[in-house]
Amino acid sequence: YYLKQNIPASTWLNAWGEGEQEKIDGVLKLDNINRIFICGWYPGKTQAEMAALVTKALATVPNPLNKRYTYTPANMLPFTITLSGEIPASLTQSVILASLKSGLESQFGKDSSEFDPYGTGDFQQIKLKDIWAYINNLGHFDDFTLTVSNMATPNGYNDFVYLDVANSILNLTYTEA
């Protein structure tokens, strides 16, 4: 929560301790003792720039005894979707496609603020049902099918799973009368 307050425009932030890191590493390491691991994503920033923001924010933490901070780069895990949908002939395919891409990016893309909708550092993982509900609630489609490719289960620490809209396949056709 402290980091989220000090780096408010970040998409997500996560911190974990030595025990969790040793589970990730699969081995006990003396170097992990009293270490706090931090990872995150900030739209438009590199991981090096994000690490600098975290370091700057932590520089003001009082009583740094027995605490060592390590920024761990995000493990980017993009996934794609394939959408095949039918829209009424009264709608324009190009307009619906542009709107759909924009909406999917803002809801589920790597720079989405929806991963932490309340700005509290409480990361919300994307679920297929959420994507399906979002598309369905647009109200543009008479019918659609949705499949997902390469959607990983995150490790809960530095894995960042997000929708790669640019490489997703979105096929729109008109409903036959």
PDB file of C-alpha atoms in Angstrom:
ATOM      1  CA  TYR A   1       0.000   0.000   0.000  1.00  0.00           C
ATOM      2  CA  TYR A   2       2.896   2.358   0.808  1.00  0.00           C
ATOM      3  CA  LEU A   3       4.392   1.882  -2.645  1.00  0.00           C
ATOM      4  CA  LYS A   4       1.039   2.328  -4.376  1.00  0.00           C
ATOM      5  CA  GLN A   5       0.587   5.639  -2.572  1.00  0.00           C
ATOM      6  CA  ASN A   6       4.053   6.777  -3.642  1.00  0.00           C
ATOM      7  CA  ILE A   7       3.844   5.457  -7.220  1.00  0.00           C
ATOM      8  CA  PRO A   8       0.128   6.031  -7.887  1.00  0.00           C
ATOM      9  CA  ALA A   9       0.078   5.738 -11.687  1.00  0.00           C
ATOM     10  CA  SER A  10       1.500   2.227 -11.665  1.00  0.00           C
ATOM     11  CA  THR A  11      -0.681  -0.467 -13.204  1.00  0.00           C
ATOM     12  CA  TRP A  12       0.267  -2.936 -10.488  1.00  0.00           C
ATOM     13  CA  LEU A  13       2.802  -3.479  -7.736  1.00  0.00           C
ATOM     14  CA  ASN A  14       3.668  -6.523  -5.682  1.00  0.00           C
ATOM     15  CA  ALA A  15       5.990  -7.196  -2.763  1.00  0.00           C
ATOM     16  CA  TRP A  16       6.972 -10.505  -1.158  1.00  0.00           C
ATOM     17  CA  GLY A  17       9.488 -11.866   1.278  1.00  0.00           C
ATOM     18  CA  GLU A  18      12.337 -14.320   1.403  1.00  0.00           C
ATOM     19  CA  GLY A  19      10.145 -17.402   1.915  1.00  0.00           C
ATOM     20  CA  GLU A  20       8.081 -16.712  -1.178  1.00  0.00           C
ATOM     21  CA  GLN A  21      11.195 -15.972  -3.236  1.00  0.00           C
ATOM     22  CA  GLU A  22      12.730 -19.277  -2.185  1.00  0.00           C
ATOM     23  CA  LYS A  23       9.588 -21.034  -3.421  1.00  0.00           C
ATOM     24  CA  ILE A  24      10.033 -19.281  -6.785  1.00  0.00           C
ATOM     25  CA  ASP A  25      13.749 -20.139  -6.875  1.00  0.00           C
ATOM     26  CA  GLY A  26      13.163 -23.684  -5.660  1.00  0.00           C
ATOM     27  CA  VAL A  27      16.122 -23.422  -3.289  1.00  0.00           C
ATOM     28  CA  LEU A  28      17.026 -21.752   0.012  1.00  0.00           C
ATOM     29  CA  LYS A  29      19.445 -18.845  -0.389  1.00  0.00           C
ATOM     30  CA  LEU A  30      21.272 -16.990   2.358  1.00  0.00           C
ATOM     31  CA  ASP A  31      21.182 -13.879   0.208  1.00  0.00           C
ATOM     32  CA  ASN A  32      17.394 -13.777   0.557  1.00  0.00           C
ATOM     33  CA  ILE A  33      17.477 -13.277   4.342  1.00  0.00           C
ATOM     34  CA  ASN A  34      15.736 -10.031   5.376  1.00  0.00           C
ATOM     35  CA  ARG A  35      15.161  -9.185   1.737  1.00  0.00           C
ATOM     36  CA  ILE A  36      11.906  -7.773   0.393  1.00  0.00           C
ATOM     37  CA  PHE A  37      11.308  -8.364  -3.303  1.00  0.00           C
ATOM     38  CA  ILE A  38       9.285  -5.858  -5.300  1.00  0.00           C
ATOM     39  CA  CYS A  39       7.914  -5.933  -8.823  1.00  0.00           C
ATOM     40  CA  GLY A  40       5.526  -3.820 -10.843  1.00  0.00           C
ATOM     41  CA  TRP A  41       4.445  -2.216 -14.068  1.00  0.00           C
ATOM     42  CA  TYR A  42       4.075   1.453 -14.912  1.00  0.00           C
ATOM     43  CA  PRO A  43       2.619   2.494 -18.288  1.00  0.00           C
ATOM     44  CA  GLY A  44       5.225   3.976 -20.586  1.00  0.00           C
ATOM     45  CA  LYS A  45       8.172   3.164 -18.295  1.00  0.00           C
ATOM     46  CA  THR A  46      10.888   0.551 -18.695  1.00  0.00           C
ATOM     47  CA  GLN A  47      11.556  -1.924 -15.911  1.00  0.00           C
ATOM     48  CA  ALA A  48      14.761   0.039 -15.121  1.00  0.00           C
ATOM     49  CA  GLU A  49      12.714   3.235 -14.748  1.00  0.00           C
ATOM     50  CA  MET A  50      10.198   1.385 -12.584  1.00  0.00           C
ATOM     51  CA  ALA A  51      13.030   0.086 -10.395  1.00  0.00           C
ATOM     52  CA  ALA A  52      14.265   3.682  -9.984  1.00  0.00           C
ATOM     53  CA  LEU A  53      10.779   4.842  -8.916  1.00  0.00           C
ATOM     54  CA  VAL A  54      10.585   2.043  -6.343  1.00  0.00           C
ATOM     55  CA  THR A  55      14.082   2.786  -5.036  1.00  0.00           C
ATOM     56  CA  LYS A  56      13.250   6.479  -4.695  1.00  0.00           C
ATOM     57  CA  ALA A  57       9.991   5.712  -2.836  1.00  0.00           C
ATOM     58  CA  LEU A  58      11.748   3.311  -0.458  1.00  0.00           C
ATOM     59  CA  ALA A  59      14.546   5.765   0.283  1.00  0.00           C
ATOM     60  CA  THR A  60      12.197   7.574   2.674  1.00  0.00           C
ATOM     61  CA  VAL A  61      11.240   4.458   4.677  1.00  0.00           C
ATOM     62  CA  PRO A  62      12.247   4.989   8.312  1.00  0.00           C
ATOM     63  CA  ASN A  63      14.271   2.389  10.224  1.00  0.00           C
ATOM     64  CA  PRO A  64      15.817   0.476   7.333  1.00  0.00           C
ATOM     65  CA  LEU A  65      17.564  -1.947   9.698  1.00  0.00           C
ATOM     66  CA  ASN A  66      17.221  -5.595   8.710  1.00  0.00           C
ATOM     67  CA  LYS A  67      15.499  -4.683   5.460  1.00  0.00           C
ATOM     68  CA  ARG A  68      16.985  -5.003   2.010  1.00  0.00           C
ATOM     69  CA  TYR A  69      14.943  -4.261  -1.058  1.00  0.00           C
ATOM     70  CA  THR A  70      15.384  -5.921  -4.427  1.00  0.00           C
ATOM     71  CA  TYR A  71      13.498  -4.889  -7.517  1.00  0.00           C
ATOM     72  CA  THR A  72      12.607  -7.959  -9.573  1.00  0.00           C
ATOM     73  CA  PRO A  73      11.699  -7.313 -13.227  1.00  0.00           C
ATOM     74  CA  ALA A  74       8.208  -8.318 -14.283  1.00  0.00           C
ATOM     75  CA  ASN A  75       7.881 -11.606 -16.119  1.00  0.00           C
ATOM     76  CA  MET A  76       5.682 -10.488 -19.001  1.00  0.00           C
ATOM     77  CA  LEU A  77       3.152 -13.181 -19.953  1.00  0.00           C
ATOM     78  CA  PRO A  78       0.897 -11.844 -22.716  1.00  0.00           C
ATOM     79  CA  PHE A  79      -1.937 -13.964 -24.062  1.00  0.00           C
ATOM     80  CA  THR A  80      -4.181 -13.556 -27.072  1.00  0.00           C
ATOM     81  CA  ILE A  81      -7.812 -14.162 -27.881  1.00  0.00           C
ATOM     82  CA  THR A  82      -9.611 -15.203 -31.015  1.00  0.00           C
ATOM     83  CA  LEU A  83     -13.059 -13.685 -31.328  1.00  0.00           C
ATOM     84  CA  SER A  84     -15.493 -14.590 -34.073  1.00  0.00           C
ATOM     85  CA  GLY A  85     -18.627 -12.519 -33.834  1.00  0.00           C
ATOM     86  CA  GLU A  86     -21.716 -11.617 -35.763  1.00  0.00           C
ATOM     87  CA  ILE A  87     -23.018  -8.066 -35.652  1.00  0.00           C
ATOM     88  CA  PRO A  88     -26.245  -6.615 -37.081  1.00  0.00           C
ATOM     89  CA  ALA A  89     -26.021  -5.129 -40.575  1.00  0.00           C
ATOM     90  CA  SER A  90     -27.054  -1.777 -39.078  1.00  0.00           C
ATOM     91  CA  LEU A  91     -23.619  -1.473 -37.438  1.00  0.00           C
ATOM     92  CA  THR A  92     -20.351  -0.623 -39.185  1.00  0.00           C
ATOM     93  CA  GLN A  93     -17.672  -3.313 -38.842  1.00  0.00           C
ATOM     94  CA  SER A  94     -14.739  -0.893 -38.767  1.00  0.00           C
ATOM     95  CA  VAL A  95     -16.327   1.219 -36.020  1.00  0.00           C
ATOM     96  CA  ILE A  96     -17.191  -1.815 -33.892  1.00  0.00           C
ATOM     97  CA  LEU A  97     -13.715  -3.316 -34.419  1.00  0.00           C
ATOM     98  CA  ALA A  98     -11.961  -0.065 -33.412  1.00  0.00           C
ATOM     99  CA  SER A  99     -14.198   0.286 -30.361  1.00  0.00           C
ATOM    100  CA  LEU A 100     -13.650  -3.353 -29.397  1.00  0.00           C
ATOM    101  CA  LYS A 101      -9.850  -3.092 -29.676  1.00  0.00           C
ATOM    102  CA  SER A 102      -9.758   0.123 -27.684  1.00  0.00           C
ATOM    103  CA  GLY A 103     -12.035  -1.263 -24.980  1.00  0.00           C
ATOM    104  CA  LEU A 104     -10.157  -4.551 -24.655  1.00  0.00           C
ATOM    105  CA  GLU A 105      -6.866  -2.651 -24.381  1.00  0.00           C
ATOM    106  CA  SER A 106      -8.167  -0.323 -21.670  1.00  0.00           C
ATOM    107  CA  GLN A 107      -9.764  -3.175 -19.702  1.00  0.00           C
ATOM    108  CA  PHE A 108      -7.232  -5.999 -20.095  1.00  0.00           C
ATOM    109  CA  GLY A 109      -4.095  -4.645 -21.850  1.00  0.00           C
ATOM    110  CA  LYS A 110      -0.775  -4.217 -20.045  1.00  0.00           C
ATOM    111  CA  ASP A 111      -1.390  -0.524 -19.322  1.00  0.00           C
ATOM    112  CA  SER A 112      -4.919  -1.050 -17.996  1.00  0.00           C
ATOM    113  CA  SER A 113      -5.831   0.592 -14.709  1.00  0.00           C
ATOM    114  CA  GLU A 114      -8.347  -2.214 -14.152  1.00  0.00           C
ATOM    115  CA  PHE A 115      -5.680  -4.503 -12.650  1.00  0.00           C
ATOM    116  CA  ASP A 116      -5.962  -2.319  -9.544  1.00  0.00           C
ATOM    117  CA  PRO A 117      -9.336  -0.586  -9.948  1.00  0.00           C
ATOM    118  CA  TYR A 118      -9.322   1.086  -6.518  1.00  0.00           C
ATOM    119  CA  GLY A 119      -5.635   2.123  -6.497  1.00  0.00           C
ATOM    120  CA  THR A 120      -4.931   0.113  -3.347  1.00  0.00           C
ATOM    121  CA  GLY A 121      -2.295  -2.300  -4.673  1.00  0.00           C
ATOM    122  CA  ASP A 122      -4.824  -5.146  -4.779  1.00  0.00           C
ATOM    123  CA  PHE A 123      -3.945  -6.768  -8.111  1.00  0.00           C
ATOM    124  CA  GLN A 124      -6.894  -8.305  -9.950  1.00  0.00           C
ATOM    125  CA  GLN A 125      -6.012 -11.203 -12.248  1.00  0.00           C
ATOM    126  CA  ILE A 126      -7.755 -11.366 -15.640  1.00  0.00           C
ATOM    127  CA  LYS A 127     -10.247 -14.194 -16.023  1.00  0.00           C
ATOM    128  CA  LEU A 128     -11.707 -15.473 -19.284  1.00  0.00           C
ATOM    129  CA  LYS A 129     -15.215 -14.955 -17.881  1.00  0.00           C
ATOM    130  CA  ASP A 130     -14.410 -11.251 -17.398  1.00  0.00           C
ATOM    131  CA  ILE A 131     -13.375 -10.849 -21.028  1.00  0.00           C
ATOM    132  CA  TRP A 132     -16.468 -12.742 -22.177  1.00  0.00           C
ATOM    133  CA  ALA A 133     -18.729 -10.607 -19.960  1.00  0.00           C
ATOM    134  CA  TYR A 134     -17.101  -7.389 -21.191  1.00  0.00           C
ATOM    135  CA  ILE A 135     -17.657  -8.302 -24.851  1.00  0.00           C
ATOM    136  CA  ASN A 136     -21.190  -9.517 -24.179  1.00  0.00           C
ATOM    137  CA  ASN A 137     -22.100  -6.347 -22.273  1.00  0.00           C
ATOM    138  CA  LEU A 138     -21.076  -4.168 -25.222  1.00  0.00           C
ATOM    139  CA  GLY A 139     -24.333  -5.285 -26.820  1.00  0.00           C
ATOM    140  CA  HIS A 140     -22.927  -5.237 -30.366  1.00  0.00           C
ATOM    141  CA  PHE A 141     -22.961  -8.957 -31.057  1.00  0.00           C
ATOM    142  CA  ASP A 142     -25.844 -11.174 -32.054  1.00  0.00           C
ATOM    143  CA  ASP A 143     -23.536 -14.124 -31.405  1.00  0.00           C
ATOM    144  CA  PHE A 144     -19.841 -14.659 -30.740  1.00  0.00           C
ATOM    145  CA  THR A 145     -17.285 -17.299 -29.825  1.00  0.00           C
ATOM    146  CA  LEU A 146     -14.177 -16.587 -27.823  1.00  0.00           C
ATOM    147  CA  THR A 147     -11.048 -18.682 -27.376  1.00  0.00           C
ATOM    148  CA  VAL A 148      -7.880 -17.835 -25.508  1.00  0.00           C
ATOM    149  CA  SER A 149      -4.285 -18.786 -26.328  1.00  0.00           C
ATOM    150  CA  ASN A 150      -1.328 -18.941 -23.943  1.00  0.00           C
ATOM    151  CA  MET A 151      -3.116 -17.573 -20.885  1.00  0.00           C
ATOM    152  CA  ALA A 152      -0.733 -18.491 -18.066  1.00  0.00           C
ATOM    153  CA  THR A 153      -1.484 -18.900 -14.402  1.00  0.00           C
ATOM    154  CA  PRO A 154       0.667 -16.302 -12.625  1.00  0.00           C
ATOM    155  CA  ASN A 155       2.984 -17.230  -9.769  1.00  0.00           C
ATOM    156  CA  GLY A 156       1.418 -14.455  -7.661  1.00  0.00           C
ATOM    157  CA  TYR A 157       4.629 -12.476  -7.410  1.00  0.00           C
ATOM    158  CA  ASN A 158       6.326 -11.128 -10.539  1.00  0.00           C
ATOM    159  CA  ASP A 159       4.314 -12.772 -13.335  1.00  0.00           C
ATOM    160  CA  PHE A 160       2.293 -10.200 -15.272  1.00  0.00           C
ATOM    161  CA  VAL A 161      -0.478 -11.760 -17.345  1.00  0.00           C
ATOM    162  CA  TYR A 162      -2.246  -9.394 -19.727  1.00  0.00           C
ATOM    163  CA  LEU A 163      -4.144  -9.410 -23.021  1.00  0.00           C
ATOM    164  CA  ASP A 164      -2.071  -8.699 -26.132  1.00  0.00           C
ATOM    165  CA  VAL A 165      -4.793  -7.027 -28.177  1.00  0.00           C
ATOM    166  CA  ALA A 166      -2.497  -6.219 -31.131  1.00  0.00           C
ATOM    167  CA  ASN A 167      -1.812  -9.918 -31.766  1.00  0.00           C
ATOM    168  CA  SER A 168      -5.322 -11.131 -31.003  1.00  0.00           C
ATOM    169  CA  ILE A 169      -7.609 -12.171 -33.848  1.00  0.00           C
ATOM    170  CA  LEU A 170     -10.936 -10.351 -34.048  1.00  0.00           C
ATOM    171  CA  ASN A 171     -13.202 -11.533 -36.859  1.00  0.00           C
ATOM    172  CA  LEU A 172     -16.495  -9.700 -37.379  1.00  0.00           C
ATOM    173  CA  THR A 173     -19.163 -10.649 -39.860  1.00  0.00           C
ATOM    174  CA  TYR A 174     -22.712  -9.484 -40.410  1.00  0.00           C
ATOM    175  CA  THR A 175     -25.584 -11.573 -39.196  1.00  0.00           C
ATOM    176  CA  GLU A 176     -27.277 -13.287 -42.101  1.00  0.00           C
ATOM    177  CA  ALA A 177     -30.935 -12.398 -42.452  1.00  0.00           C
TER     178      ALA A 177
END
